Coordinates of C-alpha atoms and ligand atoms in Angstrom, one line a residue:
M1 CA 0.0 0.0 0.0
R2 CA 1.3 3.5 -0.9
R3 CA 1.9 5.7 2.1
R4 CA -0.6 8.4 2.5
R5 CA 0.9 11.9 2.5
I6 CA -0.9 14.1 5.1
I7 CA -0.9 17.5 6.5
L8 CA -2.3 17.5 10.1
D9 CA -4.0 20.8 11.0
C10 CA -4.6 20.9 14.8
D11 CA -5.1 22.9 18.0
P12 CA -3.4 20.8 20.7
G13 CA -5.4 20.1 22.9
R14 CA -5.2 16.8 24.9
D15 CA -6.8 14.6 22.2
D16 CA -4.9 16.4 19.4
A17 CA -1.7 15.4 21.2
L18 CA -2.7 11.8 21.1
A19 CA -3.5 12.1 17.4
I20 CA -0.1 13.6 16.7
A21 CA 1.6 10.8 18.6
M22 CA -0.4 8.2 16.6
V23 CA 0.7 9.7 13.3
L24 CA 4.3 9.8 14.4
A25 CA 4.1 6.2 15.4
S26 CA 2.6 5.2 12.0
A27 CA 5.4 6.3 9.6
A28 CA 5.1 3.0 7.7
E29 CA 1.6 3.9 6.6
I30 CA 1.4 7.7 6.8
E31 CA 3.9 10.3 5.7
L32 CA 3.4 13.4 7.8
V33 CA 4.4 16.2 5.5
G34 CA 3.9 18.8 8.2
I35 CA 1.7 20.0 11.1
T36 CA -0.2 23.3 11.0
A37 CA -1.4 24.8 14.2
V38 CA -4.6 26.9 14.7
A39 CA -6.0 28.8 17.6
G40 CA -8.8 26.7 19.2
N41 CA -8.6 24.8 22.5
V42 CA -6.0 27.3 23.6
P43 CA -4.5 30.4 21.9
L44 CA -2.2 30.0 18.9
A45 CA 1.1 30.4 20.8
L46 CA 0.1 27.4 23.0
T47 CA -1.2 25.2 20.2
Y48 CA 2.0 25.8 18.3
R49 CA 4.2 25.1 21.3
N50 CA 2.2 22.0 22.2
A51 CA 2.5 20.6 18.7
R52 CA 6.3 21.1 18.8
F53 CA 6.5 19.7 22.3
I54 CA 4.6 16.5 21.4
C55 CA 6.9 16.0 18.3
D56 CA 10.0 16.4 20.5
L57 CA 8.6 14.1 23.2
C58 CA 7.9 11.4 20.7
G59 CA 11.4 11.6 19.2
F60 CA 10.6 13.6 16.0
P61 CA 12.0 17.1 16.7
G62 CA 12.5 17.6 12.9
V63 CA 8.8 17.6 12.0
A64 CA 7.8 20.9 10.3
V65 CA 5.3 22.8 12.5
H66 CA 3.7 26.0 11.2
A67 CA 1.6 28.5 13.0
G68 CA -1.6 29.5 11.3
A69 CA -4.6 31.6 12.2
D70 CA -4.7 33.3 15.6
K71 CA -8.5 34.0 15.5
P72 CA -11.6 32.8 13.7
L73 CA -12.7 34.3 10.4
A74 CA -15.7 36.3 11.7
R75 CA -16.8 35.4 15.2
E76 CA -15.1 36.2 18.6
P77 CA -12.6 33.6 19.7
V78 CA -13.7 30.8 22.1
T79 CA -11.3 28.4 23.8
G80 CA -11.7 24.9 25.2
T81 CA -9.7 25.3 28.5
R82 CA -12.4 23.6 30.5
A83 CA -11.6 20.3 28.8
H84 CA -7.9 20.9 28.1
G85 CA -6.7 23.2 30.9
E86 CA -4.9 26.5 30.5
S87 CA -1.8 24.9 28.9
G88 CA -3.9 22.8 26.6
L89 CA -2.3 19.6 27.8
E90 CA -3.6 19.4 31.4
G91 CA -2.2 16.5 33.3
M92 CA 1.2 16.6 31.5
E93 CA 4.2 18.4 32.5
V94 CA 5.1 20.5 29.4
D95 CA 8.8 21.3 29.5
M96 CA 8.9 23.7 26.6
R97 CA 8.1 27.4 27.0
P98 CA 5.8 29.1 24.5
G99 CA 7.5 31.8 22.4
A100 CA 6.2 34.6 20.1
V101 CA 4.5 33.2 17.0
E102 CA 4.1 34.8 13.6
P103 CA 0.6 33.8 12.4
G104 CA 0.0 32.9 8.8
G105 CA 2.8 30.5 8.0
A106 CA 0.4 27.6 7.9
T107 CA -1.4 28.7 4.8
A108 CA 1.9 29.4 3.0
F109 CA 3.1 25.9 3.9
M110 CA -0.2 24.3 2.7
N111 CA 0.0 26.3 -0.6
E112 CA 3.6 25.3 -1.3
T113 CA 3.0 21.6 -0.4
L114 CA 0.0 21.4 -2.7
R115 CA 1.7 23.4 -5.5
I116 CA 4.4 20.8 -5.9
A117 CA 2.1 17.8 -5.4
A118 CA 0.3 15.7 -8.0
D119 CA -3.5 15.7 -8.2
D120 CA -5.2 13.8 -5.4
E121 CA -1.9 13.4 -3.5
I122 CA -2.4 15.2 -0.2
T123 CA -4.8 14.3 2.5
L124 CA -5.7 17.1 4.9
V125 CA -6.6 15.9 8.4
A126 CA -8.2 18.7 10.4
I127 CA -8.8 18.3 14.1
G128 CA -9.3 21.8 15.2
P129 CA -11.4 24.8 14.1
L130 CA -11.2 25.0 10.3
T131 CA -9.8 28.5 10.0
N132 CA -6.5 27.5 8.4
V133 CA -8.1 25.2 5.9
A134 CA -10.7 27.8 5.0
A135 CA -8.0 30.3 4.3
L136 CA -6.4 27.8 1.9
V137 CA -9.7 27.2 0.2
A138 CA -10.3 30.9 -0.3
E139 CA -6.8 31.7 -1.4
S140 CA -6.0 28.8 -3.7
P141 CA -9.0 27.3 -5.4
A142 CA -6.8 26.1 -8.3
L143 CA -4.8 23.9 -5.9
L144 CA -7.8 22.1 -4.5
P145 CA -7.6 19.2 -6.9
K146 CA -4.3 18.3 -5.3
I147 CA -6.3 17.4 -2.1
R148 CA -7.2 13.7 -2.2
Q149 CA -9.5 14.0 0.7
I150 CA -10.3 16.1 3.8
V151 CA -10.7 14.0 7.0
L152 CA -12.0 16.2 9.8
M153 CA -13.1 15.8 13.4
G154 CA -16.0 18.1 14.0
G155 CA -19.7 18.6 14.1
A156 CA -22.6 16.7 15.7
S157 CA -26.0 15.5 14.6
R158 CA -27.6 12.7 16.5
A159 CA -25.3 13.1 19.5
G160 CA -26.2 16.7 20.2
G161 CA -23.5 19.4 20.8
N162 CA -20.8 19.6 23.4
V163 CA -20.6 23.4 23.6
T164 CA -24.2 24.3 22.9
P165 CA -27.2 21.9 22.7
T166 CA -26.6 21.7 18.9
A167 CA -22.9 22.6 18.3
E168 CA -19.6 20.8 18.6
F169 CA -16.5 22.8 19.6
N170 CA -14.5 22.8 16.3
V171 CA -17.4 23.9 14.2
Y172 CA -18.7 26.3 16.8
A173 CA -15.3 27.9 17.2
D174 CA -15.3 29.0 13.5
P175 CA -18.6 28.2 11.8
H176 CA -17.9 30.4 8.8
A177 CA -14.7 28.5 8.1
A178 CA -16.4 25.2 8.5
A179 CA -19.2 26.2 6.1
R180 CA -16.6 27.3 3.5
V181 CA -14.6 24.0 3.8
L182 CA -17.7 21.9 3.5
D183 CA -18.6 23.6 0.3
C184 CA -15.1 23.2 -1.3
G185 CA -16.0 20.2 -3.4
R186 CA -13.3 17.8 -2.3
P187 CA -14.1 14.4 -0.9
M188 CA -14.8 14.8 2.8
T189 CA -15.0 12.4 5.7
I190 CA -16.5 13.8 8.9
I191 CA -16.0 12.2 12.2
S192 CA -18.4 14.0 14.5
L193 CA -19.5 13.5 18.1
D194 CA -22.0 10.9 16.7
A195 CA -18.9 8.7 16.2
T196 CA -16.5 9.9 18.9
H197 CA -19.0 9.4 21.7
Q198 CA -18.7 5.7 20.9
V199 CA -15.0 5.8 21.7
L200 CA -14.8 6.0 25.4
T201 CA -11.6 5.6 27.3
S202 CA -11.3 4.5 31.0
P203 CA -8.7 4.5 33.8
A204 CA -7.8 0.9 32.8
R205 CA -7.0 2.1 29.3
A206 CA -4.8 4.8 30.6
E207 CA -3.0 2.3 32.8
R208 CA -2.4 0.0 29.7
L209 CA -0.9 2.9 27.8
A210 CA 1.2 3.9 30.7
R211 CA 2.7 0.4 30.9
A212 CA 3.0 0.0 27.1
G213 CA 6.8 0.3 27.5
S214 CA 8.0 3.6 26.1
E215 CA 8.6 6.9 27.8
P216 CA 6.3 8.8 25.4
A217 CA 3.5 6.3 26.2
R218 CA 4.1 6.6 29.9
R219 CA 3.8 10.4 29.7
L220 CA 1.0 10.6 27.2
A221 CA -1.2 8.2 29.3
A222 CA -2.1 11.2 31.4
L223 CA -4.2 12.4 28.4
L224 CA -6.4 9.3 28.6
R225 CA -7.4 10.3 32.1
P226 CA -10.2 12.9 32.5
A227 CA -9.1 16.5 33.0
V228 CA -10.3 18.1 36.2
H229 CA -13.4 19.7 34.7
S230 CA -14.2 17.0 32.1
R231 CA -17.9 16.2 31.9
T232 CA -17.4 12.5 32.6
A233 CA -20.8 12.0 34.3
R234 CA -22.6 11.8 31.0
F235 CA -20.5 8.8 29.8
G236 CA -20.1 6.7 33.0
P237 CA -17.6 6.8 35.9
D238 CA -14.3 8.2 34.6
R239 CA -15.1 7.5 31.0
L240 CA -14.1 10.1 28.5
P241 CA -14.7 10.4 24.7
I242 CA -11.5 10.4 22.6
H243 CA -12.2 12.6 19.6
D244 CA -9.2 13.6 17.4
P245 CA -7.3 10.2 17.3
C246 CA -10.4 8.8 15.5
T247 CA -9.2 10.6 12.3
I248 CA -5.9 8.7 12.4
A249 CA -7.6 5.4 13.3
W250 CA -9.8 6.0 10.2
L251 CA -6.8 6.4 8.0
L252 CA -5.1 3.3 9.4
Q253 CA -8.1 1.0 9.8
P254 CA -11.2 2.4 8.1
E255 CA -13.0 -1.0 8.7
L256 CA -13.4 0.2 12.4
F257 CA -16.0 2.7 11.1
K258 CA -19.3 2.9 9.2
T259 CA -20.2 5.9 7.1
E260 CA -23.2 7.3 5.2
S261 CA -23.0 9.8 2.3
V262 CA -25.2 12.8 3.2
P263 CA -25.6 16.5 2.5
V264 CA -24.2 18.5 5.4
A265 CA -24.5 22.3 6.0
V266 CA -23.3 24.5 8.8
E267 CA -25.5 27.0 10.6
T268 CA -23.6 30.4 10.6
E269 CA -26.3 32.7 12.0
G270 CA -28.8 30.9 14.3
T271 CA -29.5 32.4 17.7
H272 CA -29.7 29.0 19.4
T273 CA -28.0 26.9 16.7
L274 CA -24.8 28.8 15.7
G275 CA -22.2 26.2 14.6
A276 CA -24.7 23.4 14.3
T277 CA -24.0 20.8 11.5
V278 CA -27.3 20.2 9.8
V279 CA -27.3 16.7 8.3
D280 CA -30.0 15.9 5.7
W281 CA -30.5 12.2 6.7
W282 CA -33.7 11.7 4.7
G283 CA -32.6 13.6 1.5
V284 CA -35.4 16.2 2.0
T285 CA -33.3 19.1 0.6
G286 CA -32.7 17.3 -2.7
K287 CA -29.0 18.3 -2.5
P288 CA -26.3 15.9 -3.5
P289 CA -24.2 14.5 -0.6
N290 CA -21.0 16.5 0.1
A291 CA -19.6 14.3 2.9
H292 CA -19.1 10.8 4.2
W293 CA -20.5 11.1 7.8
V294 CA -19.2 8.5 10.2
T295 CA -22.2 7.0 12.0
E296 CA -20.5 4.2 13.9
A297 CA -17.1 3.6 15.4
D298 CA -15.7 0.4 17.0
G299 CA -14.6 2.2 20.2
E300 CA -12.6 -0.7 21.6
G301 CA -10.9 -1.2 18.3
V302 CA -9.9 2.4 18.1
L303 CA -8.5 2.5 21.6
D304 CA -6.6 -0.8 21.1
L305 CA -5.1 0.8 17.9
L306 CA -4.2 4.0 19.7
I307 CA -2.4 2.1 22.5
E308 CA -0.6 -0.2 20.1
C309 CA 0.6 2.8 18.0
I310 CA 1.7 5.0 20.9
G311 CA 3.2 2.0 22.7
R312 CA 5.8 1.5 20.0
L313 CA 7.1 5.1 20.0
Ligands
LIG1 C1 -13.1 18.7 19.6 O1 -13.0 19.9 20.3 C2 -11.7 20.0 20.9 O2 -11.8 20.4 22.2 C3 -11.1 18.6 20.8 O3 -9.7 18.8 20.7 C4 -11.7 18.0 19.6 O4 -11.0 18.4 18.4 C5 -14.2 17.8 20.2 O5 -15.4 18.5 20.2
LIG2 CA1 -8.8 19.4 18.5

C-alpha cells in the first residue's frame, strides 16, 4: 500500500496530542508532511508550542510545524480550556516554553505543499477549528484538486452538541470557516461526536498505555485520564470520549468505522444553533451528498489501535 501523505491541522489540545503521537508512530503507513497549528482549544502560541512539544517528546523534533490563524474568520474567539486546561495539555508536564509566534505560515506551507504535489496526492486531516483550511480554500481554489481528501473531526448531529445543545466545539469555534470548507467540493469524511461518543476511554485504558513500554507512552497516558473539569458523568464513571485520534484510526483502519454519504450544511447565524452541522438524513433538501459522515465507530478497536501505536514510539 502506498503511504498516504498528510498535513495535520490541529489545535493541541489533549486529544490532538494523542492524534499527533499516533501519526508519528505510523510512519510506515502515513507520511506526515507537516503540522499546522490553529487557535482553538488554547491560543495559537500554545497550540503551536504544544504541537512542537509532542513531536519532541515522541522523538521527532524535525517535523515541520507552522503557526496559522490566531483567530476565527468572523466570530469572537472561544477556547476549550475547560476540557484541556490553561496549557492545553492538562495532566502533562510541558517542559517547553511558548514563544512569540508569527501567524500565517500555515497557509503558505499548505499552498507550497499542494503546488508541488500531484492531483489527489495530499490528505488534509483537520482536528481543530477550520480557519487554516478555510484560508487555503479561499486563497488557492486552483490547488484544491491536489487534495485527495479532507478528513475532519467536527460537528454533531444525532449526538447533540458539546458546547451548545446543537454545536460541537471545532465547528462552533469557527462556523464560517467550516461552512466554506464543507462547500469546497473535495471528498470529505466527517468524524463527528456521533462517532467519537462511541470511543470512550477509561482508567484501565490509561494504565495500559502507561505500561506499554515507552517513555512517550508513559507520559501521554495522562491524556487518557479525564481533565479536572471533564464532563465524565454523561459517559459513566471516569469515562471520556476520545475525539481527534479517530481521524488517524480512520486512515489506518477504516474498517473500524461505518459511514453514510449525506448532504451537510453549517449554521452560521442561528440564535440558538450557531455552529450546528445540519445533516440531511432523509434527503429532504434534494441536495447531493457532500460528505461521508461517520455513523458508527468500534470504540474498543480504536483504543486498542491507539495504545498499540503510541506504545511502539
Ligand atoms: C473537539 O474539540 C476539541 O476540544 C477537541 O480537541 C476536539 O478536536 C471535540 O469537540
Ligand atoms: Ca482538536
